Amino acid sequence: MAEVLACQIVILDGTTISQDVNKRAVGQVLLNLVYKHLGLDERDYFGLLYTDDKSNPRWLDALKPIRKQIKRGPYNLRFRVKLYPIQPTYLFEESTRYFMALQIRENILQQRWVACLHACLCQNVDFCSLPCSPDSYALLAGYIVQGEFGDLETNDPNYLEEVPFLESAPQEIFTQVMELHKRNKGLSPAECDRKILDLAGRFTLYGLDFHDALDHSGIPILLGVNGFGITVFCGEMPHLIKLNHFPWVRVSSVNYKNKQLILEMLPIVGQHFEDSIIFLMPSKIACKEAWKSCIEHHAFFRSIRPPKRPSRNNLFRRGSTFRYSGRTQLRLLQEGATNTLERKPSRRFERISSRNRFSSRQSHARQTL
């Protein structure tokens, strides 16, 4: 039996890195190797996703052995953003903003925003079902294109056709993005990342970790967890309607039992609310994952320091021993401010441009023909 686990990690820029760890290593060992490879200091915003044997996406637990989480090889994982800063100005490192901006782009593709643009423009509505208006989408795309291509140096009107987040986009969006690309002349990739994060931070769905659920009437809903609390939506992505929101200041505790996710609410003087709100999740595993997301978001955004992990020798220990083990957002802000005062330079990192991938793809196509 091999003494090492050969792990393959796909990064947000599309590259893959290989890391070998001892077969008894816990998740934190692999996380540290990836963070070191990428030169990340503000590492607590990120995590590693893997797919379990039932095809469920799950975050790698830093404190548990890797082999207890990924039962058998291959050990394939994805480096992704796990916790989104409430304000982009909370990020101090250029590399952090770069990977955060790449995650925003991936979210756009996964949420099928382009498909909704057609409906919005055909129906002549300003907002439709998008988390942002078509104008805001074009503005975002203009910054992304400037960061990828640099200043516009071509008169070819079709140069944007192979950009993934603009494939099949309406002609109105193409025209608007090209005009914005000209207007963004002189902006560096790092400046574009700042613009992207600042704009995306205003979108309705920014930073939400979604989980399928059912309400008390059996109606399918989506629970979105972020730094502000838990938001309830109905509909399908990206056609979502906000139904309710439970801010962390109102939630006294989050528990789970079998498939039930249970929110214990703090009472408000003079108002009548249910003390407990129960959501039914698709499975026990899905319920626990949603619970873990709530625990991590609350600990990261609301705590001064991460909670201690309960002792395994505690006879009265009940439920899971899972706890958030990283630094809190407050701690990251304090360290970032200190490093800024000391003028600590950001570590060098390599940007992988989509322009290179497009060019190589076109070159390969010409050779094939």
Short mmCIF file of C-alpha atoms in Angstrom, two decimals:
data_model
loop_
_atom_site.label_atom_id
_atom_site.label_comp_id
_atom_site.label_asym_id
_atom_site.label_seq_id
_atom_site.Cartn_x
_atom_site.Cartn_y
_atom_site.Cartn_z
CA MET A 1 0.00 0.00 0.00
CA ALA A 2 1.34 3.42 -0.97
CA GLU A 3 2.62 5.56 1.89
CA VAL A 4 1.58 8.78 0.16
CA LEU A 5 -1.61 10.16 -1.35
CA ALA A 6 -1.08 11.68 -4.80
CA CYS A 7 -3.46 14.65 -4.86
CA GLN A 8 -4.42 16.65 -7.95
CA ILE A 9 -5.82 20.13 -7.30
CA VAL A 10 -7.49 22.23 -10.01
CA ILE A 11 -6.94 25.94 -9.38
CA LEU A 12 -9.39 28.70 -10.33
CA ASP A 13 -7.22 29.76 -13.29
CA GLY A 14 -7.63 26.30 -14.84
CA THR A 15 -4.16 24.98 -13.99
CA THR A 16 -3.61 21.77 -12.05
CA ILE A 17 -1.01 21.25 -9.34
CA SER A 18 0.15 17.95 -7.83
CA GLN A 19 0.86 17.51 -4.13
CA ASP A 20 1.87 14.31 -2.34
CA VAL A 21 0.98 13.94 1.34
CA ASN A 22 1.39 11.16 3.88
CA LYS A 23 -1.52 8.72 3.86
CA ARG A 24 -2.27 9.64 7.50
CA ALA A 25 -2.21 13.40 6.87
CA VAL A 26 -5.13 15.58 7.91
CA GLY A 27 -6.72 18.08 5.54
CA GLN A 28 -4.75 21.03 6.94
CA VAL A 29 -1.49 19.51 5.65
CA LEU A 30 -2.74 19.53 2.05
CA LEU A 31 -4.32 22.98 2.49
CA ASN A 32 -1.02 24.42 3.72
CA LEU A 33 0.86 22.95 0.74
CA VAL A 34 -1.62 24.51 -1.70
CA TYR A 35 -1.57 27.88 0.09
CA LYS A 36 2.24 27.87 0.04
CA HIS A 37 2.34 26.95 -3.66
CA LEU A 38 0.01 29.85 -4.49
CA GLY A 39 1.72 32.30 -2.11
CA LEU A 40 -1.48 33.11 -0.21
CA ASP A 41 -1.39 34.88 3.15
CA GLU A 42 -5.14 35.58 3.40
CA ARG A 43 -5.78 31.87 3.03
CA ASP A 44 -8.82 31.53 5.28
CA TYR A 45 -11.19 32.70 2.55
CA PHE A 46 -10.36 29.60 0.50
CA GLY A 47 -10.83 25.84 0.74
CA LEU A 48 -10.62 22.57 -1.20
CA LEU A 49 -13.71 20.93 -2.68
CA TYR A 50 -13.97 17.25 -3.47
CA THR A 51 -16.77 14.97 -4.67
CA ASP A 52 -17.73 12.09 -2.38
CA ASP A 53 -18.72 8.58 -3.49
CA LYS A 54 -22.36 9.73 -3.82
CA SER A 55 -21.41 12.63 -6.15
CA ASN A 56 -21.98 15.26 -3.46
CA PRO A 57 -19.58 18.26 -3.43
CA ARG A 58 -17.98 18.58 0.01
CA TRP A 59 -15.37 20.82 1.60
CA LEU A 60 -12.20 19.15 2.88
CA ASP A 61 -12.20 19.26 6.70
CA ALA A 62 -8.88 20.66 7.88
CA LEU A 63 -8.87 18.64 11.10
CA LYS A 64 -9.85 15.20 9.79
CA PRO A 65 -7.57 12.69 8.01
CA ILE A 66 -7.88 12.99 4.23
CA ARG A 67 -8.47 9.25 3.78
CA LYS A 68 -11.45 9.36 6.13
CA GLN A 69 -13.03 11.97 3.88
CA ILE A 70 -12.01 10.71 0.43
CA LYS A 71 -12.46 6.98 0.90
CA ARG A 72 -10.61 5.91 -2.23
CA GLY A 73 -8.61 7.50 -5.03
CA PRO A 74 -8.18 9.33 -7.24
CA TYR A 75 -7.64 12.24 -4.87
CA ASN A 76 -8.94 15.03 -7.08
CA LEU A 77 -9.87 18.36 -5.50
CA ARG A 78 -10.73 21.91 -6.57
CA PHE A 79 -9.34 25.08 -5.01
CA ARG A 80 -12.27 27.47 -4.54
CA VAL A 81 -13.47 30.47 -2.51
CA LYS A 82 -15.26 29.26 0.61
CA LEU A 83 -15.96 32.51 2.49
CA TYR A 84 -16.57 35.79 0.66
CA PRO A 85 -15.53 39.06 2.35
CA ILE A 86 -18.45 41.35 3.12
CA GLN A 87 -16.50 44.26 1.64
CA PRO A 88 -13.81 43.83 -1.06
CA THR A 89 -11.78 46.51 0.74
CA TYR A 90 -11.21 43.91 3.46
CA LEU A 91 -8.73 42.15 1.12
CA PHE A 92 -5.15 43.39 1.38
CA GLU A 93 -3.24 41.05 -0.95
CA GLU A 94 -3.29 41.30 -4.75
CA SER A 95 -3.17 37.49 -5.07
CA THR A 96 -6.27 37.16 -2.85
CA ARG A 97 -8.20 39.62 -5.01
CA TYR A 98 -7.05 37.82 -8.17
CA PHE A 99 -8.40 34.42 -7.10
CA MET A 100 -11.53 36.02 -5.67
CA ALA A 101 -12.21 37.70 -9.04
CA LEU A 102 -11.67 34.38 -10.83
CA GLN A 103 -14.28 32.81 -8.55
CA ILE A 104 -16.76 35.57 -9.42
CA ARG A 105 -16.29 34.74 -13.10
CA GLU A 106 -16.86 31.04 -12.46
CA ASN A 107 -20.03 31.84 -10.53
CA ILE A 108 -21.34 33.84 -13.49
CA LEU A 109 -20.90 30.82 -15.76
CA GLN A 110 -22.46 28.37 -13.29
CA GLN A 111 -25.49 30.57 -12.62
CA ARG A 112 -26.27 30.89 -16.33
CA TRP A 113 -26.57 34.67 -16.28
CA VAL A 114 -26.08 34.91 -20.06
CA ALA A 115 -29.20 32.82 -20.70
CA CYS A 116 -31.21 35.31 -18.66
CA LEU A 117 -29.78 38.29 -20.54
CA HIS A 118 -31.69 37.22 -23.65
CA ALA A 119 -34.98 37.16 -21.75
CA CYS A 120 -34.29 40.48 -20.07
CA LEU A 121 -33.42 42.31 -23.28
CA CYS A 122 -36.19 40.69 -25.35
CA GLN A 123 -38.80 41.68 -22.77
CA ASN A 124 -37.32 45.19 -22.43
CA VAL A 125 -37.04 44.98 -18.65
CA ASP A 126 -34.21 46.45 -16.63
CA PHE A 127 -33.76 43.83 -13.95
CA CYS A 128 -35.64 40.62 -14.86
CA SER A 129 -34.32 37.56 -12.97
CA LEU A 130 -30.67 38.51 -12.99
CA PRO A 131 -28.87 39.24 -9.71
CA CYS A 132 -27.86 42.47 -11.48
CA SER A 133 -29.08 44.57 -14.39
CA PRO A 134 -27.82 43.91 -17.96
CA ASP A 135 -25.92 47.21 -17.72
CA SER A 136 -24.14 46.04 -14.56
CA TYR A 137 -23.37 42.72 -16.22
CA ALA A 138 -21.80 44.52 -19.19
CA LEU A 139 -19.83 46.76 -16.82
CA LEU A 140 -18.50 43.68 -15.02
CA ALA A 141 -17.62 42.00 -18.32
CA GLY A 142 -15.82 45.16 -19.46
CA TYR A 143 -13.49 45.01 -16.45
CA ILE A 144 -12.91 41.27 -16.94
CA VAL A 145 -12.01 41.74 -20.61
CA GLN A 146 -9.67 44.64 -19.82
CA GLY A 147 -7.93 42.53 -17.18
CA GLU A 148 -7.54 39.62 -19.61
CA PHE A 149 -6.76 41.36 -22.90
CA GLY A 150 -5.28 44.65 -21.77
CA ASP A 151 -5.88 47.79 -23.81
CA LEU A 152 -7.90 47.26 -26.98
CA GLU A 153 -5.51 46.86 -29.94
CA THR A 154 -7.75 45.36 -32.63
CA ASN A 155 -10.52 46.47 -34.94
CA ASP A 156 -11.92 42.93 -35.21
CA PRO A 157 -15.51 43.08 -33.90
CA ASN A 158 -15.44 39.32 -33.21
CA TYR A 159 -12.51 39.27 -30.81
CA LEU A 160 -14.80 38.60 -27.82
CA GLU A 161 -16.61 35.59 -29.28
CA GLU A 162 -14.52 32.98 -27.45
CA VAL A 163 -14.65 34.63 -24.05
CA PRO A 164 -16.54 32.02 -21.95
CA PHE A 165 -18.76 34.44 -20.01
CA LEU A 166 -19.83 36.15 -23.26
CA GLU A 167 -20.51 33.06 -25.37
CA SER A 168 -24.03 33.31 -26.85
CA ALA A 169 -24.51 36.74 -25.27
CA PRO A 170 -26.94 39.12 -27.04
CA GLN A 171 -25.43 41.49 -29.58
CA GLU A 172 -26.40 44.47 -27.41
CA ILE A 173 -24.15 43.15 -24.65
CA PHE A 174 -21.26 42.55 -27.07
CA THR A 175 -21.49 46.13 -28.33
CA GLN A 176 -21.69 47.53 -24.82
CA VAL A 177 -18.73 45.47 -23.58
CA MET A 178 -16.56 46.54 -26.52
CA GLU A 179 -17.34 50.19 -25.80
CA LEU A 180 -16.57 49.73 -22.11
CA HIS A 181 -13.33 47.93 -22.99
CA LYS A 182 -12.18 51.03 -24.90
CA ARG A 183 -13.20 53.21 -21.95
CA ASN A 184 -11.18 51.06 -19.52
CA LYS A 185 -7.92 51.80 -21.33
CA GLY A 186 -4.98 52.05 -18.95
CA LEU A 187 -6.42 49.92 -16.15
CA SER A 188 -4.01 47.23 -14.93
CA PRO A 189 -5.18 43.65 -14.18
CA ALA A 190 -4.90 44.35 -10.44
CA GLU A 191 -7.06 47.48 -10.79
CA CYS A 192 -9.62 45.48 -12.78
CA ASP A 193 -9.77 42.88 -10.00
CA ARG A 194 -10.64 45.64 -7.52
CA LYS A 195 -13.36 46.97 -9.81
CA ILE A 196 -14.80 43.48 -10.36
CA LEU A 197 -14.99 42.74 -6.63
CA ASP A 198 -16.41 46.14 -5.77
CA LEU A 199 -19.18 45.72 -8.38
CA ALA A 200 -19.91 42.05 -7.66
CA GLY A 201 -20.18 42.79 -3.94
CA ARG A 202 -23.38 44.75 -4.68
CA PHE A 203 -25.12 41.83 -6.44
CA THR A 204 -28.00 40.07 -4.72
CA LEU A 205 -26.40 36.61 -4.84
CA TYR A 206 -22.86 37.66 -3.95
CA GLY A 207 -21.14 35.37 -1.47
CA LEU A 208 -24.10 33.05 -0.90
CA ASP A 209 -23.45 29.35 -0.27
CA PHE A 210 -26.61 27.61 -1.55
CA HIS A 211 -28.27 24.48 -0.17
CA ASP A 212 -31.43 22.75 -1.44
CA ALA A 213 -34.20 22.37 1.15
CA LEU A 214 -37.96 22.12 1.75
CA ASP A 215 -40.02 24.43 3.91
CA HIS A 216 -42.65 23.26 6.43
CA SER A 217 -45.20 22.94 3.59
CA GLY A 218 -42.92 20.75 1.48
CA ILE A 219 -42.20 23.49 -1.07
CA PRO A 220 -38.68 23.36 -2.61
CA ILE A 221 -36.53 26.31 -1.53
CA LEU A 222 -32.90 27.37 -1.52
CA LEU A 223 -31.03 28.41 1.62
CA GLY A 224 -28.25 30.93 1.02
CA VAL A 225 -25.65 31.28 3.78
CA ASN A 226 -23.21 34.20 3.96
CA GLY A 227 -21.64 36.66 6.38
CA PHE A 228 -24.94 38.42 7.07
CA GLY A 229 -27.03 35.35 7.90
CA ILE A 230 -29.33 32.86 6.17
CA THR A 231 -31.55 33.91 3.26
CA VAL A 232 -34.45 31.83 1.91
CA PHE A 233 -35.22 31.81 -1.83
CA CYS A 234 -37.73 30.03 -4.03
CA GLY A 235 -37.38 29.27 -7.74
CA GLU A 236 -34.42 27.97 -9.71
CA MET A 237 -31.05 29.57 -10.39
CA PRO A 238 -30.87 32.28 -11.57
CA HIS A 239 -34.66 32.92 -11.40
CA LEU A 240 -34.74 33.35 -7.63
CA ILE A 241 -37.23 35.20 -5.44
CA LYS A 242 -36.21 36.19 -1.93
CA LEU A 243 -38.69 34.97 0.68
CA ASN A 244 -37.06 35.65 4.03
CA HIS A 245 -33.81 36.52 5.77
CA PHE A 246 -32.52 35.49 9.19
CA PRO A 247 -29.59 37.71 10.30
CA TRP A 248 -27.01 36.15 12.60
CA VAL A 249 -27.94 38.58 15.38
CA ARG A 250 -31.39 36.93 15.50
CA VAL A 251 -30.12 33.35 15.45
CA SER A 252 -29.16 31.96 18.86
CA SER A 253 -28.03 28.55 17.57
CA VAL A 254 -28.11 26.24 14.55
CA ASN A 255 -28.59 22.50 15.07
CA TYR A 256 -29.38 19.48 12.94
CA LYS A 257 -31.17 16.20 13.54
CA ASN A 258 -31.28 13.61 10.79
CA LYS A 259 -32.53 15.61 7.77
CA GLN A 260 -33.76 18.60 9.79
CA LEU A 261 -31.83 21.86 9.96
CA ILE A 262 -33.06 23.75 13.02
CA LEU A 263 -32.66 27.48 13.63
CA GLU A 264 -33.23 28.61 17.21
CA MET A 265 -34.34 32.25 17.11
CA LEU A 266 -33.94 34.97 19.72
CA PRO A 267 -37.25 36.57 20.75
CA ILE A 268 -38.01 40.22 19.96
CA VAL A 269 -39.90 42.17 22.59
CA GLY A 270 -43.40 43.06 21.40
CA GLN A 271 -43.29 40.78 18.35
CA HIS A 272 -44.46 37.20 17.91
CA PHE A 273 -42.13 34.86 16.05
CA GLU A 274 -41.57 31.12 16.09
CA ASP A 275 -38.81 30.10 18.51
CA SER A 276 -37.59 27.37 16.15
CA ILE A 277 -37.56 27.30 12.35
CA ILE A 278 -37.07 23.90 10.72
CA PHE A 279 -35.95 23.15 7.16
CA LEU A 280 -35.97 19.66 5.67
CA MET A 281 -32.82 18.83 3.72
CA PRO A 282 -32.51 16.18 0.94
CA SER A 283 -30.34 13.84 3.04
CA LYS A 284 -28.49 13.56 6.35
CA ILE A 285 -25.22 14.39 4.60
CA ALA A 286 -26.73 17.46 2.92
CA CYS A 287 -28.16 18.57 6.26
CA LYS A 288 -24.80 18.26 7.99
CA GLU A 289 -23.06 20.16 5.17
CA ALA A 290 -25.57 23.02 5.48
CA TRP A 291 -25.07 23.02 9.26
CA LYS A 292 -21.28 23.13 8.84
CA SER A 293 -21.63 26.05 6.43
CA CYS A 294 -23.68 27.96 9.03
CA ILE A 295 -21.11 27.18 11.76
CA GLU A 296 -18.19 28.34 9.61
CA HIS A 297 -19.84 31.52 8.35
CA HIS A 298 -20.99 32.54 11.82
CA ALA A 299 -17.58 31.80 13.38
CA PHE A 300 -15.62 33.57 10.64
CA PHE A 301 -17.71 36.73 10.38
CA ARG A 302 -19.11 37.12 13.90
CA SER A 303 -16.49 35.72 16.30
CA ILE A 304 -13.43 37.40 17.74
CA ARG A 305 -11.55 34.10 17.84
CA PRO A 306 -12.45 30.62 16.54
CA PRO A 307 -14.21 28.33 19.05
CA LYS A 308 -12.24 25.54 20.71
CA ARG A 309 -12.78 22.02 19.45
CA PRO A 310 -14.51 19.92 22.14
CA SER A 311 -12.50 17.15 23.77
CA ARG A 312 -13.17 13.62 22.55
CA ASN A 313 -12.91 12.44 26.16
CA ASN A 314 -15.92 14.50 27.21
CA LEU A 315 -18.56 12.00 28.38
CA PHE A 316 -21.30 14.54 27.82
CA ARG A 317 -20.24 15.46 24.30
CA ARG A 318 -23.22 15.37 21.92
CA GLY A 319 -23.40 15.62 18.14
CA SER A 320 -20.55 16.46 15.76
CA THR A 321 -17.15 17.69 16.94
CA PHE A 322 -16.82 19.89 13.85
CA ARG A 323 -15.70 23.45 14.55
CA TYR A 324 -14.28 26.26 12.43
CA SER A 325 -10.51 26.09 12.86
CA GLY A 326 -9.15 29.03 10.83
CA ARG A 327 -8.65 32.69 11.60
CA THR A 328 -11.68 34.95 11.89
CA GLN A 329 -12.28 37.91 9.58
CA LEU A 330 -11.46 40.27 12.46
CA ARG A 331 -8.10 38.58 12.92
CA LEU A 332 -7.36 38.82 9.18
CA LEU A 333 -8.22 42.52 9.18
CA GLN A 334 -5.94 43.15 12.16
CA GLU A 335 -3.05 41.27 10.57
CA GLY A 336 -3.64 42.94 7.20
CA ALA A 337 -3.62 46.40 8.76
CA THR A 338 -0.40 45.60 10.61
CA ASN A 339 1.30 44.33 7.44
CA THR A 340 0.14 47.43 5.55
CA LEU A 341 1.65 49.74 8.19
CA GLU A 342 4.88 47.76 7.98
CA ARG A 343 4.69 47.99 4.17
CA LYS A 344 5.03 44.26 3.77
CA PRO A 345 5.15 43.58 0.00
CA SER A 346 2.71 41.12 -1.57
CA ARG A 347 4.20 37.84 -2.70
CA ARG A 348 4.77 37.45 -6.43
CA PHE A 349 2.35 35.20 -8.28
CA GLU A 350 1.65 34.32 -11.90
CA ARG A 351 -1.54 35.35 -13.65
CA ILE A 352 -2.81 32.84 -16.19
CA SER A 353 -4.53 34.77 -18.96
CA SER A 354 -7.53 33.36 -20.78
CA ARG A 355 -6.17 35.16 -23.81
CA ASN A 356 -3.33 32.64 -23.98
CA ARG A 357 -5.77 29.74 -23.76
CA PHE A 358 -7.96 31.27 -26.51
CA SER A 359 -4.92 31.84 -28.75
CA SER A 360 -3.64 28.29 -28.26
CA ARG A 361 -7.13 26.94 -28.97
CA GLN A 362 -7.36 28.94 -32.21
CA SER A 363 -3.85 27.84 -33.22
CA HIS A 364 -4.73 24.19 -32.60
CA ALA A 365 -7.89 24.59 -34.70
CA ARG A 366 -5.90 26.03 -37.62
CA GLN A 367 -3.43 23.13 -37.44
CA THR A 368 -6.30 20.64 -37.41
CA LEU A 369 -7.83 22.24 -40.50
#
